[in-house]
PDB file of C-alpha atoms in Angstrom:
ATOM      1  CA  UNK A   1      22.891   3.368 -27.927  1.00 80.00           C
ATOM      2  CA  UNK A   2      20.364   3.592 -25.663  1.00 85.00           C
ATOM      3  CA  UNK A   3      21.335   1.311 -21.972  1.00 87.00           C
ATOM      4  CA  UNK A   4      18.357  -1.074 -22.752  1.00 87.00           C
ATOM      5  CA  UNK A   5      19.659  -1.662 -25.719  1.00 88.00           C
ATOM      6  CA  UNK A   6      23.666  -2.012 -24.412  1.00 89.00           C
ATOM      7  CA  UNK A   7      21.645  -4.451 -21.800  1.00 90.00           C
ATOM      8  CA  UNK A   8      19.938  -6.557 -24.525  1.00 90.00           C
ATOM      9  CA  UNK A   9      23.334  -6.828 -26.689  1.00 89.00           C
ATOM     10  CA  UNK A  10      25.076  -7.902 -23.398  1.00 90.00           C
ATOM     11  CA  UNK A  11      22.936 -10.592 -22.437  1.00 91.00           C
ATOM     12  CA  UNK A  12      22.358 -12.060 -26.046  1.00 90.00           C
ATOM     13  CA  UNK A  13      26.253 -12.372 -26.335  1.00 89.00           C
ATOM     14  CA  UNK A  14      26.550 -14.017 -22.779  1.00 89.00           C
ATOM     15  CA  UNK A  15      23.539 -16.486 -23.787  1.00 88.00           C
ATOM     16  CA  UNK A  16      25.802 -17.350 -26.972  1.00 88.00           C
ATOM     17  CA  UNK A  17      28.873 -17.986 -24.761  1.00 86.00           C
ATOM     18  CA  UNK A  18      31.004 -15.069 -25.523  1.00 82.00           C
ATOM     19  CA  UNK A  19      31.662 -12.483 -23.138  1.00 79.00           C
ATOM     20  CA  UNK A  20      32.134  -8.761 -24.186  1.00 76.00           C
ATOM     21  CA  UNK A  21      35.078  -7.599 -25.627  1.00 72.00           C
ATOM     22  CA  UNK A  22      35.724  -5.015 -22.938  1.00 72.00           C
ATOM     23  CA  UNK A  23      35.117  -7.715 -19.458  1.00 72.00           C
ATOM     24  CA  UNK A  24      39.123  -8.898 -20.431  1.00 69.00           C
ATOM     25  CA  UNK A  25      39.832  -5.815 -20.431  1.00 72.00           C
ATOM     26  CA  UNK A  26      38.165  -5.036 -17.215  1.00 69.00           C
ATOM     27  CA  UNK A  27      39.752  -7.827 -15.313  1.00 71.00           C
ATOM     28  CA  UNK A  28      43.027  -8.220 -14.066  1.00 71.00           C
ATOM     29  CA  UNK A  29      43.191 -12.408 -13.542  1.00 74.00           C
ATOM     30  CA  UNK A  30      40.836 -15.015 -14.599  1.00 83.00           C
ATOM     31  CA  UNK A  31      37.245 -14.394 -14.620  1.00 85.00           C
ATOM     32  CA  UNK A  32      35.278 -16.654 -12.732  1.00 89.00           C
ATOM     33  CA  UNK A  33      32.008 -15.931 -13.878  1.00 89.00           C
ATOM     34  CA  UNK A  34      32.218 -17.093 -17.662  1.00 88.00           C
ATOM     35  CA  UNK A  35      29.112 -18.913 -19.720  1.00 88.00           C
ATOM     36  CA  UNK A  36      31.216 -21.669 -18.827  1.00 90.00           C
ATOM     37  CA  UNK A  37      30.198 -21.422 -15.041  1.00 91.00           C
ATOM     38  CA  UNK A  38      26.806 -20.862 -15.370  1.00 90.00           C
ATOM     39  CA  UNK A  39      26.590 -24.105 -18.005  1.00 90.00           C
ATOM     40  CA  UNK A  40      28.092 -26.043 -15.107  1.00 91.00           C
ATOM     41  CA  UNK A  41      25.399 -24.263 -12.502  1.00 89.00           C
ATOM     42  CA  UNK A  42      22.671 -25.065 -14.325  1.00 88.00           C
ATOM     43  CA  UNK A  43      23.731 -28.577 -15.248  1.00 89.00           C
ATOM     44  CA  UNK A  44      24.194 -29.089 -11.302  1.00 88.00           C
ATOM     45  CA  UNK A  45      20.763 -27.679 -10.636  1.00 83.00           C
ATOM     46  CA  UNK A  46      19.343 -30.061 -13.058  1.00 81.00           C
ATOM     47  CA  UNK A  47      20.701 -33.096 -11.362  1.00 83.00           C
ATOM     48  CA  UNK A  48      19.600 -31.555  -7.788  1.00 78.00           C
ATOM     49  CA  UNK A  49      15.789 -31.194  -9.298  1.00 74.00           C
ATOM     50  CA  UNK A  50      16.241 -35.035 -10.842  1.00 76.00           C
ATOM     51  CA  UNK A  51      17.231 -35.963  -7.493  1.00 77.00           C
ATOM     52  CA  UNK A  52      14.450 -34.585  -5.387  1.00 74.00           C
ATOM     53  CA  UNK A  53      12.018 -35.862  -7.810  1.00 73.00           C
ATOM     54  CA  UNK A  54      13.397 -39.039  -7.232  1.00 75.00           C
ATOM     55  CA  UNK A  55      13.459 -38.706  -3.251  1.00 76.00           C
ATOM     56  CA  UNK A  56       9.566 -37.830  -3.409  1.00 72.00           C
ATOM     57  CA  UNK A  57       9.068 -40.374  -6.022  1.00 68.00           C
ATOM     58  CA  UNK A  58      10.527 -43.362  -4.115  1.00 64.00           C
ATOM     59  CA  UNK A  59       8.618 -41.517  -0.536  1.00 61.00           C
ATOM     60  CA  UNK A  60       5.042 -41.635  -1.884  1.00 56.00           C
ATOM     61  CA  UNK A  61       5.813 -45.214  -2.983  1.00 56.00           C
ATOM     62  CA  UNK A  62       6.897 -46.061   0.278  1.00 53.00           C
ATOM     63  CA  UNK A  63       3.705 -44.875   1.961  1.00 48.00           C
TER      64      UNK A  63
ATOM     65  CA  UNK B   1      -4.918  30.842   8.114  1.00 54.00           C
ATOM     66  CA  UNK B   2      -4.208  28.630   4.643  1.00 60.00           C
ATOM     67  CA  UNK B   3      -2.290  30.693   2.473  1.00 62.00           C
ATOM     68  CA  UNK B   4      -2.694  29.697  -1.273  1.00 62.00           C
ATOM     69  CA  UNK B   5       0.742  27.416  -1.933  1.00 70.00           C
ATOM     70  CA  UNK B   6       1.107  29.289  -5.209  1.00 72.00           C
ATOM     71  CA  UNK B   7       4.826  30.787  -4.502  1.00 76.00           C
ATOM     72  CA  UNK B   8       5.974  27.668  -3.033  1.00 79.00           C
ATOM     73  CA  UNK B   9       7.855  26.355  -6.062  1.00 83.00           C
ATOM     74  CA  UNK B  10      12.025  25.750  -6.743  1.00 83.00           C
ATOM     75  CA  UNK B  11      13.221  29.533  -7.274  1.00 86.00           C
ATOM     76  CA  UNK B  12      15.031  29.199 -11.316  1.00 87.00           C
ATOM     77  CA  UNK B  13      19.068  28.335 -10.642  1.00 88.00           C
ATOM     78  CA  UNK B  14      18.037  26.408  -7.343  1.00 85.00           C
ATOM     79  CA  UNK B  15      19.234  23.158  -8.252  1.00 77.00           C
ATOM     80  CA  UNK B  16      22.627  24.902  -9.096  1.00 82.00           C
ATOM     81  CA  UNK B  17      23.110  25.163  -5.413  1.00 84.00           C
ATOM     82  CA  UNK B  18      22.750  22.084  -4.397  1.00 76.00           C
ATOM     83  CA  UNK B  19      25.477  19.316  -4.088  1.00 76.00           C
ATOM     84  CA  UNK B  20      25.264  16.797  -7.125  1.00 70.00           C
ATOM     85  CA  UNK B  21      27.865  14.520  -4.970  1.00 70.00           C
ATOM     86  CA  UNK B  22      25.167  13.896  -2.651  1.00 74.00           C
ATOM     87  CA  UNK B  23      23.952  11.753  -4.993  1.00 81.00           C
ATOM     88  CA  UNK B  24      25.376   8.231  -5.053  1.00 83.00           C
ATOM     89  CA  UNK B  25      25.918   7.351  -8.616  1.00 80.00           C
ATOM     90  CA  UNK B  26      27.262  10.711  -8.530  1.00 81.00           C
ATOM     91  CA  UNK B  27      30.289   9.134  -6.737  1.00 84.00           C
ATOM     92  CA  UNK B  28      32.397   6.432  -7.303  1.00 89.00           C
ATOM     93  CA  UNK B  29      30.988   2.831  -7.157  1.00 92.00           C
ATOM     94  CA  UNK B  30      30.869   0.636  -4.524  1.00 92.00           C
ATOM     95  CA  UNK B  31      32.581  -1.980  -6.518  1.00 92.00           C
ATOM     96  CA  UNK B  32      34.515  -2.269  -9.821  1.00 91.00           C
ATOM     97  CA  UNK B  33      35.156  -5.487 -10.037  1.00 90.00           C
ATOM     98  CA  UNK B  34      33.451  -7.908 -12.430  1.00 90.00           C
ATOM     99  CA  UNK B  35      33.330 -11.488 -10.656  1.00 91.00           C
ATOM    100  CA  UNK B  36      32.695  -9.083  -7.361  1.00 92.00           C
ATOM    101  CA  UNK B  37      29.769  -7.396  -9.623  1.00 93.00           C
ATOM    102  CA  UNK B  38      28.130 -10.273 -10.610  1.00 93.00           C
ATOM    103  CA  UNK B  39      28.219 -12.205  -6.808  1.00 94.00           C
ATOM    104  CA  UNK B  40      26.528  -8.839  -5.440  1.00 94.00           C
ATOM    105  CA  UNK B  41      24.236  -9.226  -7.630  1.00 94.00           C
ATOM    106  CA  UNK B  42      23.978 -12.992  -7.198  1.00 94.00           C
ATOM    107  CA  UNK B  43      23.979 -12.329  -3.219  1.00 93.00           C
ATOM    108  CA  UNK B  44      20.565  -9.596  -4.038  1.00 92.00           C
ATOM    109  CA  UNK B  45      18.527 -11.877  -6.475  1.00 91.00           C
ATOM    110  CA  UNK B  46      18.881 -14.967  -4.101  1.00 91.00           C
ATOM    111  CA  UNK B  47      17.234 -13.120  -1.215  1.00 91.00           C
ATOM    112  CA  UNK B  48      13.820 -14.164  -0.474  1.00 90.00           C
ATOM    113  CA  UNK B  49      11.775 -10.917  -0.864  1.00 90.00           C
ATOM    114  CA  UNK B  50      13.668 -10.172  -4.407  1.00 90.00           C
ATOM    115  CA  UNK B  51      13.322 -13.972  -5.436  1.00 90.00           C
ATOM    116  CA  UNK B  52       9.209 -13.402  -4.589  1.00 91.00           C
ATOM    117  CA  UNK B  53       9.209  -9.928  -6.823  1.00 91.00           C
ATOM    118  CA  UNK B  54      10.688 -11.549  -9.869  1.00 91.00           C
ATOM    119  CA  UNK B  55       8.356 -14.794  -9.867  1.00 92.00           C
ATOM    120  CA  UNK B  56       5.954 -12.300  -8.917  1.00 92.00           C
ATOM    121  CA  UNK B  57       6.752  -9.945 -12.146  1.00 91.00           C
ATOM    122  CA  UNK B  58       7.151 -13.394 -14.434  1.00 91.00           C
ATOM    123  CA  UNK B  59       3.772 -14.132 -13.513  1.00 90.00           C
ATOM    124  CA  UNK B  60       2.585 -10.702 -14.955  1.00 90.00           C
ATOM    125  CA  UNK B  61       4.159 -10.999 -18.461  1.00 88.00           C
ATOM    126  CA  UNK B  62       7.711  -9.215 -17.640  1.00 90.00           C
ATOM    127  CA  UNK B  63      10.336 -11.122 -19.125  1.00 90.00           C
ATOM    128  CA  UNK B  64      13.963 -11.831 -17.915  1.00 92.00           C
ATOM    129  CA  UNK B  65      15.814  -8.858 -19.875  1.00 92.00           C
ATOM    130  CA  UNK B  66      13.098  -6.306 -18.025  1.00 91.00           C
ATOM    131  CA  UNK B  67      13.772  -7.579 -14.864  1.00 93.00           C
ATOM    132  CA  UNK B  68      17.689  -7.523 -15.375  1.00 93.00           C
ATOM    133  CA  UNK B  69      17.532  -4.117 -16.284  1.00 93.00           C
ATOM    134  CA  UNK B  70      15.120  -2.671 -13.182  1.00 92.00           C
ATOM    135  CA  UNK B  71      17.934  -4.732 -10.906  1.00 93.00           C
ATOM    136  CA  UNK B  72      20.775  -3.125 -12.906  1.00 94.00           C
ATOM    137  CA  UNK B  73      19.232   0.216 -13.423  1.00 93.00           C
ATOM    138  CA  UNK B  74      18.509   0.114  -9.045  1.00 92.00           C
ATOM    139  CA  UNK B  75      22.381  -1.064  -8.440  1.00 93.00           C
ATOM    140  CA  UNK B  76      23.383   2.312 -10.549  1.00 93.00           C
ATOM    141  CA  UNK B  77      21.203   4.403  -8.475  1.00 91.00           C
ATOM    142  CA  UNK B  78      22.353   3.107  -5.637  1.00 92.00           C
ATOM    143  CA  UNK B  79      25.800   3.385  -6.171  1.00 92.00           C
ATOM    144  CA  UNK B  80      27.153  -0.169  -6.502  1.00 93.00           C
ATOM    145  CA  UNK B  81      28.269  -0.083  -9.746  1.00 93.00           C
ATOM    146  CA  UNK B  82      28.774   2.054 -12.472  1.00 92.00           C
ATOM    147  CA  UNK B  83      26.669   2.101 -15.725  1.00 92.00           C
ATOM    148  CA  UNK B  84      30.144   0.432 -17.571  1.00 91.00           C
ATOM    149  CA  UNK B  85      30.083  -2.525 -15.078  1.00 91.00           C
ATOM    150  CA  UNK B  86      26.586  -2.677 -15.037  1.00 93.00           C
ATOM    151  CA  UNK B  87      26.267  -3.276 -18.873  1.00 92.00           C
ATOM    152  CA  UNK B  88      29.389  -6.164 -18.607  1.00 91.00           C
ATOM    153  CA  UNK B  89      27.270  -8.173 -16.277  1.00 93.00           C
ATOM    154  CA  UNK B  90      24.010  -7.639 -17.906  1.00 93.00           C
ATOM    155  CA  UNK B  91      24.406 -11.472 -19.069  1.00 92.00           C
ATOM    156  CA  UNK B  92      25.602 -13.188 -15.452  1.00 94.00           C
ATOM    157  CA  UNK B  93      22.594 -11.675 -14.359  1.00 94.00           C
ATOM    158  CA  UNK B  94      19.990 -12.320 -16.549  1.00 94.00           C
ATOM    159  CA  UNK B  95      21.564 -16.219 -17.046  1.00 93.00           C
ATOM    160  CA  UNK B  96      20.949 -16.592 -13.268  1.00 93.00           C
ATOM    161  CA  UNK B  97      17.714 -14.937 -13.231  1.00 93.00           C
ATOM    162  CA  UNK B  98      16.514 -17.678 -15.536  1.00 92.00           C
ATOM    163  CA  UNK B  99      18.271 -20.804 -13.423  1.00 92.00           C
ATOM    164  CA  UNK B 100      16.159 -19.116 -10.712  1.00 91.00           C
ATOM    165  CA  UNK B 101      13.125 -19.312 -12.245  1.00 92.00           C
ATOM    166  CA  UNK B 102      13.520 -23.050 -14.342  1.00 89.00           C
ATOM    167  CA  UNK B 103      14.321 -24.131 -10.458  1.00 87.00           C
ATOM    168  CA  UNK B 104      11.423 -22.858  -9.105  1.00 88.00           C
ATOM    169  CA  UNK B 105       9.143 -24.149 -12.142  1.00 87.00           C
ATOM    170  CA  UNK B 106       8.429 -20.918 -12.553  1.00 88.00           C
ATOM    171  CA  UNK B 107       6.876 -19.718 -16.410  1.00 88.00           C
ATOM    172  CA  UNK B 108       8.998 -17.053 -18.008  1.00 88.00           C
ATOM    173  CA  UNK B 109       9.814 -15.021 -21.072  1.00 87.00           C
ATOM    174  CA  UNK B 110      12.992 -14.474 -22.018  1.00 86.00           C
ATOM    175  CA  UNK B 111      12.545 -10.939 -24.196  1.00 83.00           C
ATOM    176  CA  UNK B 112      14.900 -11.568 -26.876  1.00 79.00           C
ATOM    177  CA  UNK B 113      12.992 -13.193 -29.561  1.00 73.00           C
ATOM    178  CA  UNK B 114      11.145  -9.816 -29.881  1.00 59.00           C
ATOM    179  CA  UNK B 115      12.553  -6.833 -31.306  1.00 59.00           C
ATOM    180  CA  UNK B 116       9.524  -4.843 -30.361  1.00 62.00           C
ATOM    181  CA  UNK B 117      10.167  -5.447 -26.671  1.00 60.00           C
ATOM    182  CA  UNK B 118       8.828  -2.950 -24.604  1.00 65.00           C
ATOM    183  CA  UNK B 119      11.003  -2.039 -21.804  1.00 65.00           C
ATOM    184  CA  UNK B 120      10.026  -2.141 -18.296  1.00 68.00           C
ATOM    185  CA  UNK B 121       9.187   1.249 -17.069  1.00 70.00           C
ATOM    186  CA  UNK B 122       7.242   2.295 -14.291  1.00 71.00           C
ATOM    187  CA  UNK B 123       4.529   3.225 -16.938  1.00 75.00           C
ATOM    188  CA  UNK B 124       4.420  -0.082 -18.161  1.00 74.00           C
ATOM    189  CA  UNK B 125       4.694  -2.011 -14.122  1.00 74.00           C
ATOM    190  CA  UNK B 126       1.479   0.295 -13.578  1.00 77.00           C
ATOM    191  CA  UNK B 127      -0.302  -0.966 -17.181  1.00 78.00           C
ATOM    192  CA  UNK B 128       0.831  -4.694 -16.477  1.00 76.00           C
ATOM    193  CA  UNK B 129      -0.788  -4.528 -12.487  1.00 77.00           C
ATOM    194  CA  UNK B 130      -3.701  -2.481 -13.812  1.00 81.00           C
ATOM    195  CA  UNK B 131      -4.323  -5.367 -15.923  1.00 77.00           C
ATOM    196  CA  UNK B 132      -3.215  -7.981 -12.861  1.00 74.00           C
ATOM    197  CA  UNK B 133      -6.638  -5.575 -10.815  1.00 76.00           C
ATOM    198  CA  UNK B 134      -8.858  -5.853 -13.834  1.00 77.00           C
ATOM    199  CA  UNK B 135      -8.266  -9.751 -13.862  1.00 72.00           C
ATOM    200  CA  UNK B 136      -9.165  -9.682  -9.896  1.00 71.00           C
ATOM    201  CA  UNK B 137     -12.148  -7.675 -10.308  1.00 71.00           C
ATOM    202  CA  UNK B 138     -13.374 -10.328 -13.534  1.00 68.00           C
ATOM    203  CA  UNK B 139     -13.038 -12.883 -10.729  1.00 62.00           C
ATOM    204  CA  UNK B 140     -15.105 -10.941  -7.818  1.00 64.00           C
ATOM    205  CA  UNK B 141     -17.798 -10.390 -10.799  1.00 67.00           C
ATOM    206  CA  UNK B 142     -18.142 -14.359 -10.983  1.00 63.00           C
ATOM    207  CA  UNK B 143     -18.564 -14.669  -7.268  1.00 64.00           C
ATOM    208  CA  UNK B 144     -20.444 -11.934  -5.968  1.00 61.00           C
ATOM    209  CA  UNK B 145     -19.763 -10.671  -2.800  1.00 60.00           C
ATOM    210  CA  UNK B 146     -22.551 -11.057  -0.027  1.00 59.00           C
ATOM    211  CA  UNK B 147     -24.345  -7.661   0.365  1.00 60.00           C
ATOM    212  CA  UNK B 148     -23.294  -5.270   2.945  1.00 61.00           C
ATOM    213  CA  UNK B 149     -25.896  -4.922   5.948  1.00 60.00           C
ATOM    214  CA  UNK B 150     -25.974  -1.059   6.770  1.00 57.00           C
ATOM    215  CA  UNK B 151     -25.430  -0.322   9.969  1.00 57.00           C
ATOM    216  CA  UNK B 152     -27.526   1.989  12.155  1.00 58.00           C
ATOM    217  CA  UNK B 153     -26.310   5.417  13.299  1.00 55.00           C
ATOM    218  CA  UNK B 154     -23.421   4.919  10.540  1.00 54.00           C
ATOM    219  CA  UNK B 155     -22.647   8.552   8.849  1.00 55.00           C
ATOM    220  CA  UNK B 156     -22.022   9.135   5.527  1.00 60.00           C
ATOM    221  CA  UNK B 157     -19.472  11.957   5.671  1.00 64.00           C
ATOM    222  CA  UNK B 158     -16.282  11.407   7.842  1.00 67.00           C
ATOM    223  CA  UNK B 159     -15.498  13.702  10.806  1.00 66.00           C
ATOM    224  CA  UNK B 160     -13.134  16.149   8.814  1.00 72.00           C
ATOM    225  CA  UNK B 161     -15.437  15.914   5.559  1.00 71.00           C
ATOM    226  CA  UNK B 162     -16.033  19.703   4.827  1.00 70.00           C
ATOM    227  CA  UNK B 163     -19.692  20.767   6.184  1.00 69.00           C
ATOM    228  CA  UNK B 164     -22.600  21.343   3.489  1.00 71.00           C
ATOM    229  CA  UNK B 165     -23.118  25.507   2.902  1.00 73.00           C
ATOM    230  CA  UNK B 166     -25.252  26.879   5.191  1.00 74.00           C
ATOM    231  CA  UNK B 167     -28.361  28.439   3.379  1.00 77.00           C
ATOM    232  CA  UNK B 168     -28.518  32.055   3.250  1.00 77.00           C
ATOM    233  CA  UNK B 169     -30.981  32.191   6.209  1.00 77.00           C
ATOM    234  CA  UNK B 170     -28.771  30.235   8.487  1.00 76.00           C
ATOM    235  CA  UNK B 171     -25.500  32.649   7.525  1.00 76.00           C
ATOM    236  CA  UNK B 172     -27.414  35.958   8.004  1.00 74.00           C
ATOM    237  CA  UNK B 173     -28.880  34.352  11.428  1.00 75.00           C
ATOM    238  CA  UNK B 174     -25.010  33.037  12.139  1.00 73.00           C
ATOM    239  CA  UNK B 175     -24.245  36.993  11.852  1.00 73.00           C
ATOM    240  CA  UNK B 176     -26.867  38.433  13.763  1.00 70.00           C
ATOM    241  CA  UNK B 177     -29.145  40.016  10.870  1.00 69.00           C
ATOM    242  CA  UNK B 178     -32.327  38.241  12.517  1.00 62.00           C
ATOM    243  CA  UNK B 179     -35.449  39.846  11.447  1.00 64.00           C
ATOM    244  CA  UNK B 180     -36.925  42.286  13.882  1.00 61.00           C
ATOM    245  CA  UNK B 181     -40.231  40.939  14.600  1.00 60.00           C
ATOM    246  CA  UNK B 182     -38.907  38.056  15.897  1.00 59.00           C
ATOM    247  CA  UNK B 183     -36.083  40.322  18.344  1.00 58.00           C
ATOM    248  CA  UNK B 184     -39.662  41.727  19.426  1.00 58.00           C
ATOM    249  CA  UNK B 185     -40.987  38.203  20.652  1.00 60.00           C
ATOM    250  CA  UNK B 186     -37.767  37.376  22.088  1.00 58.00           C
ATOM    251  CA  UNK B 187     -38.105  40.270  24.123  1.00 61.00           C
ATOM    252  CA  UNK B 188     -40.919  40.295  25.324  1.00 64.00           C
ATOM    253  CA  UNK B 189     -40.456  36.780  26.751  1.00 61.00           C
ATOM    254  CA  UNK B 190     -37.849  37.639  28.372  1.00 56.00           C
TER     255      UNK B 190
END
C-alpha cells in the first residue's frame, strides 16, 4: 500500500467516526482528539458563524 | 579560463560516504505522540501564511486529501513525525482542514468521492498553476495592455549579452594581418 493510499483509508475511516485500529494501540490514556471532538468543534464553529451573522445583521439595521 | 564542467559529477559509491543520519527523518521523530501529533499539526495549519496556501490551493482545484498529504508528507521530511504517526492522524488533519475552509467560506473538494484521484505532486502543483497563468493571460487578452513607448538610446542586448562574431576582416585586422598597401599609406603619413 502505497502512503497516499494508507492516507486516503485513514481519513475516510476518521470521516465515518472510527479511528484506526492501531491509534489505541498507540496511546497510553484517553485520546483527546476523537471524531467526537471535532463533531463538537465544528458544531461550535457553526454557532460562532450564526452569531456573527447575526451581529452584522442587527449592525446594518441599526445604521 | 572556463574549463568544460564535464568531470564534475558524484564519483560511483559517493553517496556511501556520506552520513544518512544527517537526514532528519533519518532520526527519530520529534514527537510520538498522537493527541501531541495532531495539535502540531493543528498549531501549523492555523498559521496565517499556511491558512493563505491551502485557500490558495482550494481555489486551484486541489482537494482536502492532497493538501493533507503535502502537510503530512513535509512533517516526515522534517522530522516531526514518523510515517506510522503520520498515517494515524491523516483524519484529525484533513477533518480540520475542512472546518478551516467551511469557516472561511472557502469552496473545496474533498477527494474521496473519486477513485481516480490524482495525487498532488509537484508535477501536478506545476500543471494546476500553469493552468492558474493560462487563465491570467485569457484575462490580459480581454484587456489589452497599453502599448509600450520605446525609449531612446535603449539597447537591445544587456551589458554581459555575448558580442556578435566579428567578420573575418575585423579578426584578421584584430591580429595584425592588415593588407600591405594600406601599412604603405600609414607610413608614409607618418
Amino acid at each position: 500500500m502505497q502512503f497516499d493510499e494508507a492516507v486516503l483509508l485513514s481519513i475516510k475511516r476518521f470521516k465515518e467516526g472510527k479511528m484506526l485500529n492501531k491509534t489505541s494501540e498507540m496511546k497510553d490514556g484517553q485520546i483527546y482528539y476523537t471524531p467526537e471532538y471535532f463533531d463538537g468543534l465544528a458544531e461550535a464553529l457553526d454557532a460562532d458563524l450564526e452569531e456573527e451573522e447575526l451581529n452584522q445583521d442587527g449592525d446594518a439595521t441599526e445604521v | 579560463m572556463g574549463m568544460p564542467q564535464k568531470f564534475d559529477a558524484p564519483i560511483p559509491g559517493e553517496n556511501l560516504t556520506s552520513d544518512n543520519r544527517n537526514y532528519p527523518w533519518h532520526r527519530p521523530p520529534d514527537i510520538v505522540d498522537y493527541d501531541e501529533a495532531v495539535e502540531f499539526m493543528i498549531n501549523k495549519i492555523s498559521e496565517p501564511e499556511d491558512l493563505e496556501g491551502i485557500f490558495a490551493l482550494m481555489d486551484l482545484g486541489a482537494d482536502v486529501v492532497s493538501i493533507t498529504t503535502v502537510f503530512l508528507l513535509t512533517a516526515i521530511k522534517q522530522g516531526r513525525v514518523g510515517v506510522d504517526l503520520a498515517i494515524q492522524i491523516a483524519g484529525p488533519v484533513s477533518r480540520y482542514i475542512e472546518l478551516k475552509a467551511t469557516n472561511a467560506e472557502v469552496d473545496y473538494e474533498l477527494g474521496l468521492e473519486d477513485k481516480d484521484r490524482k495525487p498532488l505532486t509537484p508535477t501536478e502543483l506545476k500543471r494546476l498553476l500553469l493552468i492558474a497563468e493560462e487563465e491570467s493571460e485569457s484575462i490580459s487578452d480581454i484587456i489589452p495592455a497599453p502599448p509600450e513607448e520605446p525609449v531612446e538610446g535603449e539597447e537591445e542586448e544587456g551589458l554581459m549579452s555575448a558580442p556578435d562574431e566579428a567578420s573575418s576582416e575585423e579578426q584578421a585586422e584584430m591580429l595584425g594581418d592588415v593588407p600591405e598597401e594600406e601599412q604603405l599609406i600609414e607610413e608614409e603619413i607618418v
